XYZ file of C-alpha atoms in Angstrom:
579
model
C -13.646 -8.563 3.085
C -13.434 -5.221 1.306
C -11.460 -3.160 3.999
C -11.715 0.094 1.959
C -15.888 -0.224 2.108
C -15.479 -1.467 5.657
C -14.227 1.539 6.899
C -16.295 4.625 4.978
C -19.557 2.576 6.300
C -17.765 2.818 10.299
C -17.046 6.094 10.013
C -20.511 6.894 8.362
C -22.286 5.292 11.275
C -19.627 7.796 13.897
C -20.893 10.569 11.651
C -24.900 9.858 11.765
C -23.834 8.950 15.535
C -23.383 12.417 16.114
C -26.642 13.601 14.663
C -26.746 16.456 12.594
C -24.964 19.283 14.152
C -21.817 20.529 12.538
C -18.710 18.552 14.633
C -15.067 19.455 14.557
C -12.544 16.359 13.999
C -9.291 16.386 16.669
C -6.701 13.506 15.180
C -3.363 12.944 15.450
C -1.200 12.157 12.362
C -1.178 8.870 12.274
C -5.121 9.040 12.331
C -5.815 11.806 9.525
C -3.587 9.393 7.384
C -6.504 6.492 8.443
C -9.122 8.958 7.524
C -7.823 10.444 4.634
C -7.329 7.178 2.237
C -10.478 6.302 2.356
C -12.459 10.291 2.083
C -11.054 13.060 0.384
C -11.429 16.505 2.070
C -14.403 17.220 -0.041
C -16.107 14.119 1.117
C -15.408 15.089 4.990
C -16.569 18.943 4.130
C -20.207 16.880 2.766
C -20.442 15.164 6.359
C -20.502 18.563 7.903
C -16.809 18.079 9.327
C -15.319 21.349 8.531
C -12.164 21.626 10.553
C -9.640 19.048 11.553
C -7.311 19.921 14.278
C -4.359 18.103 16.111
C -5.707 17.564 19.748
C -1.811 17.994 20.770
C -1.891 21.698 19.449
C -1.760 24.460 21.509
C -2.878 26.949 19.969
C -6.897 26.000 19.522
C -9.866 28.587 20.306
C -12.255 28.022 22.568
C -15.806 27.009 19.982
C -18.468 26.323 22.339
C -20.722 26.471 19.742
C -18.696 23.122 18.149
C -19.226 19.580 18.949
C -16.301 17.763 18.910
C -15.166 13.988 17.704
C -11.804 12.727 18.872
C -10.783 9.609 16.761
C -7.500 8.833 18.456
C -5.034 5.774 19.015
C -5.566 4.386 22.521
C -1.999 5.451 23.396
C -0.530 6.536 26.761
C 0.387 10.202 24.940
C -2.811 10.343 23.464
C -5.122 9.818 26.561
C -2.699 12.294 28.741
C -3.873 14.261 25.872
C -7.323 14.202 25.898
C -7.388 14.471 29.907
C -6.096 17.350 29.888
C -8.410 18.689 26.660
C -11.609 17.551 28.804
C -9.960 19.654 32.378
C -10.403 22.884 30.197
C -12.787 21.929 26.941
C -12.725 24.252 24.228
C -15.844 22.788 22.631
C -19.316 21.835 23.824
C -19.629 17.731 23.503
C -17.145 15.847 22.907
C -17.988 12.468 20.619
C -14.509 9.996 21.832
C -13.786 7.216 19.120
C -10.431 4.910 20.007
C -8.581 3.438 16.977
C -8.415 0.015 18.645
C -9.305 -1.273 22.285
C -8.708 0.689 25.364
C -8.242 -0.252 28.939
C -10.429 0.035 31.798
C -8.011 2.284 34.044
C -7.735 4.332 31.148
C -11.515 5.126 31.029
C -11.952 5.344 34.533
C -9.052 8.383 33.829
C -10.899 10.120 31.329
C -14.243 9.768 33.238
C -12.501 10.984 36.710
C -11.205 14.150 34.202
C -14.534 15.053 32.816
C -15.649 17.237 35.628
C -17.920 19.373 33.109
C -19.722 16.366 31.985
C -19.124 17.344 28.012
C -18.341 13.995 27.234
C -21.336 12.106 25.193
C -20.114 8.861 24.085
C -16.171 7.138 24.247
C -15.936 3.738 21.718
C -13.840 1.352 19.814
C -13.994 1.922 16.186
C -11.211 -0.346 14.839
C -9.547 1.012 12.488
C -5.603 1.141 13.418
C -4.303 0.770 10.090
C -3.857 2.313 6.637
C -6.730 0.738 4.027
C -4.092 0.915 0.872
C -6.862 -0.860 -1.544
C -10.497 -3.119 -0.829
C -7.877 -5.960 0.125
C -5.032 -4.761 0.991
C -3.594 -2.827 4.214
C -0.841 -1.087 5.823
C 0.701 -0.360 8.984
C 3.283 2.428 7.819
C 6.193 0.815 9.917
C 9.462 0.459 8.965
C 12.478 -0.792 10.573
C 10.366 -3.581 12.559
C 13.322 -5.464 13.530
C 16.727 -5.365 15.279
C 18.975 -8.351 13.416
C 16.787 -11.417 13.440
C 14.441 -10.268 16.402
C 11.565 -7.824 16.962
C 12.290 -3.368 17.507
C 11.049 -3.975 21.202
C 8.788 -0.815 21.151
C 6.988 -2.612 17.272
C 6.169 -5.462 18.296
C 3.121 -4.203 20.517
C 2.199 -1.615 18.103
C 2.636 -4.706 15.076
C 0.191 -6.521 17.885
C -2.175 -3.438 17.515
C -2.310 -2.920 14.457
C -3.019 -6.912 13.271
C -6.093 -7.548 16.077
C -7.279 -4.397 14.797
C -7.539 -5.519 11.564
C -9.110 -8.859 12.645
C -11.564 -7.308 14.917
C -12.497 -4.694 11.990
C -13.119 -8.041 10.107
C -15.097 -9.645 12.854
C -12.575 -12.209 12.457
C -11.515 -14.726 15.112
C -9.071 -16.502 13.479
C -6.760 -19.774 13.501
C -2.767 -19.001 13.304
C -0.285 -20.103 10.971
C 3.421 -18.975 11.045
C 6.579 -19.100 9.633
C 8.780 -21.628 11.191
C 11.915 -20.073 10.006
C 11.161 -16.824 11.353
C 11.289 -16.232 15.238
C 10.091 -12.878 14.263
C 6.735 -14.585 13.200
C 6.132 -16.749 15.985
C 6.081 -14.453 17.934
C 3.979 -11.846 16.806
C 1.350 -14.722 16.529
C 2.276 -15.898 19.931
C 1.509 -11.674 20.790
C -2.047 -11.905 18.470
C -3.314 -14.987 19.680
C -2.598 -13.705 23.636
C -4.537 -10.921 22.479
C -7.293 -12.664 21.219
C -7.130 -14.909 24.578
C -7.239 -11.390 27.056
C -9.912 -9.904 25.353
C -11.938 -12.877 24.286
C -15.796 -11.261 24.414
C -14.493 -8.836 21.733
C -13.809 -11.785 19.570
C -16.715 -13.698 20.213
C -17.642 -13.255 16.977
C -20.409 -16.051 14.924
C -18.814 -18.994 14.314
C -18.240 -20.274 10.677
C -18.087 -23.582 9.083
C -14.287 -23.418 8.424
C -12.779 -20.883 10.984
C -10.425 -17.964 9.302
C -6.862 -18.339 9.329
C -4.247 -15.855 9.872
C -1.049 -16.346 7.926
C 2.208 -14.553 9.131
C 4.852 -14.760 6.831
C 8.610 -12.688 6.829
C 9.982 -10.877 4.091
C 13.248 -12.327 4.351
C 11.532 -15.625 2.771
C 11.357 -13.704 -0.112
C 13.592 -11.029 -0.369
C 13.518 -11.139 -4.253
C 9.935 -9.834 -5.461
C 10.501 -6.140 -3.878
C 13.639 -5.211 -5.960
C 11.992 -6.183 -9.046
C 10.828 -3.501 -11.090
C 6.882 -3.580 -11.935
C 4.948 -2.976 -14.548
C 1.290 -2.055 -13.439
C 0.142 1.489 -12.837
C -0.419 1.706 -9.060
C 3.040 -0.363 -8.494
C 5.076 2.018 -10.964
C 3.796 4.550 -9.412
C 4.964 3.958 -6.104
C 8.394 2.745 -7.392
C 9.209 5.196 -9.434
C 7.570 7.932 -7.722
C 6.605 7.246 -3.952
C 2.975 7.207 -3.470
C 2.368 7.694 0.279
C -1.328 7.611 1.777
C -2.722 7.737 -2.300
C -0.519 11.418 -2.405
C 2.670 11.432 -4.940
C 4.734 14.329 -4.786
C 5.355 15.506 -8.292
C 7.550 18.786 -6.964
C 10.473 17.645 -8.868
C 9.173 16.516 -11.930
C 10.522 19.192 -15.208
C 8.167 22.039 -15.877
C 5.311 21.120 -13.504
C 2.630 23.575 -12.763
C 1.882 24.506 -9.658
C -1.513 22.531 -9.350
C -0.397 19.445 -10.398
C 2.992 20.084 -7.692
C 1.428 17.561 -5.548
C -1.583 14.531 -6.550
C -4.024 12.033 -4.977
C -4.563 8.949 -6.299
C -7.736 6.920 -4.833
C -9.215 4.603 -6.424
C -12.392 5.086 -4.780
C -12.797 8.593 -6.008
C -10.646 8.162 -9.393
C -12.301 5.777 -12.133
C -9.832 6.267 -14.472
C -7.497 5.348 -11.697
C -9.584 2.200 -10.313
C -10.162 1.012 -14.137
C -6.389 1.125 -14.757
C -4.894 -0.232 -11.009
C -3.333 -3.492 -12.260
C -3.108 -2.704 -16.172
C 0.562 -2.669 -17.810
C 2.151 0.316 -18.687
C 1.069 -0.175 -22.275
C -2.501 -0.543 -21.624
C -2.442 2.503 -19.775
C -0.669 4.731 -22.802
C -3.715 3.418 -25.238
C -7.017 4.308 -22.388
C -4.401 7.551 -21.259
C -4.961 8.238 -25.399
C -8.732 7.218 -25.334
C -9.857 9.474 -22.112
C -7.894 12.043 -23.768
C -10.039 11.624 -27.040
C -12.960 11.752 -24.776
C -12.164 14.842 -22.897
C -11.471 16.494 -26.172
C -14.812 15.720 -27.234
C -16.452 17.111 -24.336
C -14.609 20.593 -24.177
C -16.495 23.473 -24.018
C -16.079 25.670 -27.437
C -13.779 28.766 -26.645
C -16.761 30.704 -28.231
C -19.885 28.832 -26.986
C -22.595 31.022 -26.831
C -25.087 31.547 -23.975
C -28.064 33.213 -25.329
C -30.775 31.955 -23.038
C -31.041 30.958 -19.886
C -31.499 27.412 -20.652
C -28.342 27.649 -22.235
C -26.585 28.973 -19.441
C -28.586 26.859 -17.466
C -27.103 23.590 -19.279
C -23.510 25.126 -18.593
C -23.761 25.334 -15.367
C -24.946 21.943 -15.081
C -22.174 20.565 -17.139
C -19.317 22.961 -15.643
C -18.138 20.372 -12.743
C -18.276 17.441 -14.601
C -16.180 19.074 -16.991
C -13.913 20.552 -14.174
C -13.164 17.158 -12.660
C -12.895 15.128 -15.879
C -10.373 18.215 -16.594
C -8.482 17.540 -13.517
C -8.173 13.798 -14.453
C -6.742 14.012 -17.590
C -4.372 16.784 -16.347
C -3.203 14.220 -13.097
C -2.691 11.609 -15.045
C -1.631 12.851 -18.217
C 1.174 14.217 -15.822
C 1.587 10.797 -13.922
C 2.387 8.582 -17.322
C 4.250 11.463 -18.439
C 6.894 11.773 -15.932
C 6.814 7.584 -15.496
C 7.413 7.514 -19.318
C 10.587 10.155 -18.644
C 11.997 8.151 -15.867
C 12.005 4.432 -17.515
C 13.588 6.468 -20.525
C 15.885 8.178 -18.963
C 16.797 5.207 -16.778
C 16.576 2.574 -19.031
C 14.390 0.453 -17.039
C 13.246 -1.184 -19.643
C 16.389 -3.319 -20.283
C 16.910 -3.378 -16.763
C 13.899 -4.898 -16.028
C 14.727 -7.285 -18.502
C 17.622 -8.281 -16.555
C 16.045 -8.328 -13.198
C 13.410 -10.777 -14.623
C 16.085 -12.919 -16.175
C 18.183 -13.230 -12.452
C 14.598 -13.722 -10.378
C 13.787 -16.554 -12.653
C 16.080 -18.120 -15.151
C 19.245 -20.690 -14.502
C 21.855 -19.271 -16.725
C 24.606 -17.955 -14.691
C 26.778 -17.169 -17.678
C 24.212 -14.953 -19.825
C 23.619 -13.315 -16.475
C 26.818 -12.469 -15.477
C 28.106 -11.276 -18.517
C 24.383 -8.886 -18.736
C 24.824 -7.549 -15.213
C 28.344 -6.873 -15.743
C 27.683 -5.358 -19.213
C 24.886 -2.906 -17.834
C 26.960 -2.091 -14.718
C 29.024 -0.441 -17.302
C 26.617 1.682 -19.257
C 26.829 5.440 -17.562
C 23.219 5.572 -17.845
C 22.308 2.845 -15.349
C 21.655 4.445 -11.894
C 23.474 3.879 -8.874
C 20.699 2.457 -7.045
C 19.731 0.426 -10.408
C 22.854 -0.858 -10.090
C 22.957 -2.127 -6.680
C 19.629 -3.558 -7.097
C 21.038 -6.051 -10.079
C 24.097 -7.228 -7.785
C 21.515 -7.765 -5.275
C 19.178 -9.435 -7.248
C 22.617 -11.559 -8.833
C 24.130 -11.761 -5.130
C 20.658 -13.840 -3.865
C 20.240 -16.016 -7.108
C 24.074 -16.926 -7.112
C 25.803 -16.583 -3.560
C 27.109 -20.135 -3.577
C 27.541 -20.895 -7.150
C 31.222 -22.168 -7.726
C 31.483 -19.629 -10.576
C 30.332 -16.281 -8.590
C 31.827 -13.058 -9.918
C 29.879 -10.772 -7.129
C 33.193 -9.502 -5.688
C 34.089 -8.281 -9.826
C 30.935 -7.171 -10.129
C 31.389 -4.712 -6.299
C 33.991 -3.819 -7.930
C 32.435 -2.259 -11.209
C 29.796 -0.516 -8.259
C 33.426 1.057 -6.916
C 34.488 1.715 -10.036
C 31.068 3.761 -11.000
C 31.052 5.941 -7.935
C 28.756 3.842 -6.195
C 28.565 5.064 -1.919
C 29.934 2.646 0.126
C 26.881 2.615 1.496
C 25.165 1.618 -0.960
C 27.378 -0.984 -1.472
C 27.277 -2.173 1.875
C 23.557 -3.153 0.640
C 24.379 -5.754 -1.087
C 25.842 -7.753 1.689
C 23.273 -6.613 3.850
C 20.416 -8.379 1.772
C 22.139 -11.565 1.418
C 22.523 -11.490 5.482
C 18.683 -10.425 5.543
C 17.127 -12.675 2.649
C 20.260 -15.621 1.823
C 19.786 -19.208 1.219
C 20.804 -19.461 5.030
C 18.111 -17.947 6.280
C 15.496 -18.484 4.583
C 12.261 -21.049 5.071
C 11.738 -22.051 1.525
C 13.912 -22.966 -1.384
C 13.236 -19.884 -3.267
C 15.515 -20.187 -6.356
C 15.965 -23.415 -6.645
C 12.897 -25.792 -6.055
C 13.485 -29.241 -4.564
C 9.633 -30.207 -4.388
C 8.879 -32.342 -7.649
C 5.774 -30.604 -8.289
C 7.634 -27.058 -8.335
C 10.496 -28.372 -10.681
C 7.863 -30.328 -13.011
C 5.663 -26.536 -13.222
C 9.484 -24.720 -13.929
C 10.156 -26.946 -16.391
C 6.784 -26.376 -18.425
C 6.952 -22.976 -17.649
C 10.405 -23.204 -19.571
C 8.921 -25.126 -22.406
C 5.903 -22.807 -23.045
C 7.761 -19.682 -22.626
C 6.234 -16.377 -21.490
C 4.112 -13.893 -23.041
C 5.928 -10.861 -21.769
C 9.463 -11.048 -20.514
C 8.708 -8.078 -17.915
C 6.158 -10.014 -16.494
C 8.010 -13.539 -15.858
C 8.197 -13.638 -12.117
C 5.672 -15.039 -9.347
C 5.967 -13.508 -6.060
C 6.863 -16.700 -3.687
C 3.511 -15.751 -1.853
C 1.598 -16.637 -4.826
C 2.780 -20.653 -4.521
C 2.451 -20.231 -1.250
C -1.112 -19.385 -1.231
C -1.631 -21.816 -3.797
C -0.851 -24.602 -1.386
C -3.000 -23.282 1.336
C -5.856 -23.452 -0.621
C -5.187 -26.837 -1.817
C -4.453 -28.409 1.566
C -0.998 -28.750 0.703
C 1.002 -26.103 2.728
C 3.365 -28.300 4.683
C 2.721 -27.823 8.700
C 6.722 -28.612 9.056
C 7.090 -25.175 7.487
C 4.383 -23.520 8.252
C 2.749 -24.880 11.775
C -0.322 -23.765 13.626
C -0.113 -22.067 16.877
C -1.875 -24.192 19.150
C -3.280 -27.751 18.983
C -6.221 -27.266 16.302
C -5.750 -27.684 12.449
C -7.853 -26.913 9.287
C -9.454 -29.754 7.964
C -10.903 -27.765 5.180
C -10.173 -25.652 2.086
C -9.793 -22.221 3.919
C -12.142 -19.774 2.941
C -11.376 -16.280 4.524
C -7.591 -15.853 4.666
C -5.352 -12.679 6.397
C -2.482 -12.961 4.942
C 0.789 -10.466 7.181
C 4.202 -10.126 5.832
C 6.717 -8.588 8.569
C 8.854 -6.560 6.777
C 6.161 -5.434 4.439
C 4.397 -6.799 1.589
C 4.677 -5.295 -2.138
C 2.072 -4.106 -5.144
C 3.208 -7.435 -7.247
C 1.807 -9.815 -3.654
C -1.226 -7.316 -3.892
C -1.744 -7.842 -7.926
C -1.728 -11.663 -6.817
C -3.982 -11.580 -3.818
C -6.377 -9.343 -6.548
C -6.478 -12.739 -9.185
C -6.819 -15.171 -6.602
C -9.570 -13.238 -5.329
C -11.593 -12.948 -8.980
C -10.290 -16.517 -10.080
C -10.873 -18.799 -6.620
C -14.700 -19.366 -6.091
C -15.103 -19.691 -2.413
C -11.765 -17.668 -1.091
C -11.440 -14.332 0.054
C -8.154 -12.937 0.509
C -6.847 -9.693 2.632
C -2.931 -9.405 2.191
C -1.535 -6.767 4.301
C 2.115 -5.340 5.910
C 3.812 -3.576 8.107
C 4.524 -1.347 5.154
C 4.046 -1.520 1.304
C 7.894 -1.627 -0.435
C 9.685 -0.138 -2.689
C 13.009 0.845 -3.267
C 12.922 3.929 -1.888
C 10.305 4.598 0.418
C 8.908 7.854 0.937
C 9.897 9.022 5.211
C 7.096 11.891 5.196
C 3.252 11.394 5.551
C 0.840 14.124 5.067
C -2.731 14.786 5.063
C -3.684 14.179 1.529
C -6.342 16.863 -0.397
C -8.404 17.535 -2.731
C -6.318 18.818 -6.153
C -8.259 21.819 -8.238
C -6.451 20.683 -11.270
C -6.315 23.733 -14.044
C -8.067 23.044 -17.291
C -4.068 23.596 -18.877
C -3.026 20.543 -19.758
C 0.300 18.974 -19.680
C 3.054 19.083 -22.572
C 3.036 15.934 -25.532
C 3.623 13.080 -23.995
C 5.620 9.941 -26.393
C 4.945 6.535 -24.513
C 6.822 4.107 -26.539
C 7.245 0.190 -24.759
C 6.859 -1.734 -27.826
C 7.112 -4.792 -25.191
C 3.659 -4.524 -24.228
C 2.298 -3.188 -27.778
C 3.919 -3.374 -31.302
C 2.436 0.112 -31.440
C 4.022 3.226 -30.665
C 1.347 5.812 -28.617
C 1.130 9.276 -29.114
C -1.173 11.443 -26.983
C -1.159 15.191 -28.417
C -2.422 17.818 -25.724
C -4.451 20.276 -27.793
């Protein structure tokens, strides 16, 4: 169930669909996101798709010479759209490709509309949601619900996005849901009337052990996206805000213009997909080694070219050169300016902290550490908050809470009011009175018996402590011991056997840390395959624009010296010297 793979071989077969003659793309926003995590522009400009355009835009020529594919969400706005594109068409055939299914009144509209007869072909090509990684997927919605119940206008669109998913999948699936959240009852109550309406589109070859859908709510687990993280592609988007696999580096000291704004794919990127879920460490030693490398493979300053085999061999080598160049400068940059911020922020200790609240007992050493970092001027605001937060969830009704001293300590560092307002906020959202599970404090034997020799073996890294509830959660599933009290099916029918494909949907959004999970389960389970997915990805801050992504011409100039020093992960300091 590699989504990423899934997709690039759909829109392959809409490319070879349209034969060889050079097409022009029309999407919408939403879709040129879709399209543009899984090929860069240079990929698109190789299928002979040389101009994208908004099919809203007013201001198109007439290029009868250009064939034309729409790939559009089936929406109201959309079709309006296009009818009124195919009254007056500005190119010569129009290729139509819907993002998810489309209604029959609606076709009979665009077919009534195409008076010139330029239409070729309308489809489904399901593909209504962000592919963030090969298992792991996106809706970009936020602010899903309203209190404890649905946004009325995301619920459908949730609904859209999920069976789109599923159908991409060829997946007809069983449903599992959250008791304790009405919010996921009834987007599986939405799914599964989906599924029901439009049951020859998921009439799909049956399996041995059907495929379940899982729909969980973040407010189970409201702990796992304020932790800080430690792998690349989660720092990244902490720290930085990576938004359809762009960052924007704008702010970041002394950055050249190139390098202003970077994509990070892991399908085009091998330093990138070799480093995804490495620690921060890790990543300052192979940072070092393809530095070393590139080095190596530098063209002398005065390298002669005397014949023309020699300039022949030049030539030859001059791209490879020019993107491993690019490489080392984007991510030279990247570890750079994450280096600067967990300096500068001291995340290092704060992590510490966060790790010790999300999964130790000891209110007293935490108190006194929150309270004692609260204090240090270097601590951010938002930092801040996040630790009473974190403190507020683990400790709301212990008899010996000091949250209101420690809101006061955020008043007495400038903290907003708003911001302080949070804090109360998430224990409304994510407190022990909402939520399904016991998430702090286990009251099934064979969680307290796996704490307590957790406890007794210690852990490796103290960064690295936590478990994402989901990750216990899955655990049971596979075993045939996820309780149906908490977690019931919707309908009559039941799994009598180990699951084996598994579509896993957090309302509220799911994080990197659930994704690093869903990644080991995946290469350690024989027999399972996982797809975790959201209606967005978290973290603290998340990033409100979305832009087409493109292709970076990084300059061979490379960035300043870079000190990575987290003697946490390695007793060794690194060094990387840019010659």
């Amino acid at each position: 169930m590699n989504l990423i793979n899934l997709f690039a071989k759909s829109l392959a077969q809409v490319k070879r669909n349209v034969l060889h003659h050079m097409p022009i793309c029309l999407c919408l926003s939403h879709q040129t996101s879709i399209v543009s995590v899984v090929y860069t522009q240079s990929e698109i400009l190789q299928k002979e798709v040389y101009l994208f355009e908004r099919i809203d835009s007013q201001n198109r020529d007439n290029m009868k010479h250009l064939k034309a594919i729409c790939f559009l969400r089936p929406t109201k706005e959309n079709v309006e759209n296009l009818i009124q594109e195919l009254r007056r068409p500005k190119y010569s055939v129009y290729f139509i490709y819907f993002s998810n299914v489309i209604s029959k009144s609606e076709i009979k509209a665009l077919a009534e509309a195409d008076e010139q007869e330029v239409v070729a072909e309308v489809q489904e090509f399901y593909g209504d949601f962000i592919a963030v990684n090969p298992h792991l997927f996106s809706l970009n919605l936020s602010g899903v619900a309203r209190g404890r119940s649905w946004e009325p206008t995301l619920l459908p669109r949730t609904t859209q996005g999920l069976t789109s998913v599923l159908l991409a999948l060829k997946k007809c699936p069983m449903i599992r849901y959250q008791l304790s959240s009405d919010m996921a009852k009834r987007l599986g109550e939405s799914v599964k009337q989906i599924i029901t309406k439009e049951y020859e589109l998921f009439d799909f070859r049956k399996t041995e052990v059907p495929p379940l859908l899982l729909i969980l709510d973040r407010s189970d687990d409201a702990i796992t996206p304020l932790l800080n993280q430690w792998t690349y592609q989660a720092m990244v988007h902490e720290l930085l805000g990576l938004n359809n696999n762009r960052i924007d580096l704008s702010r970041v000291p002394g950055i050249s213009k190139d390098l202003k704004e970077v994509v990070l794919s892991a399908e085009n990127d091998e330093f990138y997909a070799n480093n995804l879920y490495l620690n921060f460490g890790e990543i300052g030693t192979n940072i070092k080694n393809l530095m070393e490398d590139f080095q190596k493979k530098k063209p002398k300053e005065q390298q002669k070219l005397e014949s023309i085999s020699d300039m022949k061999a030049f030539v030859d080598n001059y791209p490879q050169f020019k993107k491993m160049s690019g490489t080392v400068s984007k991510h030279v940059t990247v570890v750079g300016e994450l280096s600067r911020l967990v300096s500068e922020r001291h995340l290092m200790e704060v992590s510490e902290l966060e790790q010790e609240l999300a999964c130790q007992n000891d209110h007293s050493s935490a108190s006194q550490n929150v309270r004692r970092l609260l204090q240090n001027p270097r601590v951010s605001e938002m930092d801040a908050v996040r630790l009473v937060m974190l403190y507020a969830l683990r400790y709301e009704r212990h008899s010996s809470s000091i949250l209101p001293g420690l809101m006061e300590e955020l008043n007495r560092k400038g903290v907003s009011e708003k911001h302080c307002r949070m804090v109360t906020s998430m224990v409304e959202y994510g407190g022990k009175r909402v939520r399904g599970s016991d998430l702090v404090n286990p009251q099934d034997a064979v969680a307290i018996t796996k704490q307590f020799f957790k406890g007794l073996k210690g852990v490796e890294n103290v960064y690295t402590q936590h478990a994402p509830l989901l990750q216990e959660t899955l655990d049971q599933l596979i075993k045939g011991r996820l309780k149906d009290s908490h977690f019931p099916y919707l309908g009559p029918s039941s799994l009598r056997d180990r699951p084996q494909d598994i579509i896993v949907f957090v309302i509220g959004g799911a994080t990197y840390e659930e994704a690093l999970a869903i990644y080991n389960l995946n290469r350690t389970v024989p027999g399972v395959r996982i797809v975790l997915g959201g209606t967005t990805i978290h973290n603290t801050k998340r990033s409100e624009s979305s832009t087409t992504p493109r292709d970076r011409f990084a300059s061979v100039q490379l960035h300043p010296d870079i000190a990575i020093r987290h003697p946490l992960f390695d007793t060794r300091s690194t060094h990387i010297k840019m010659a």
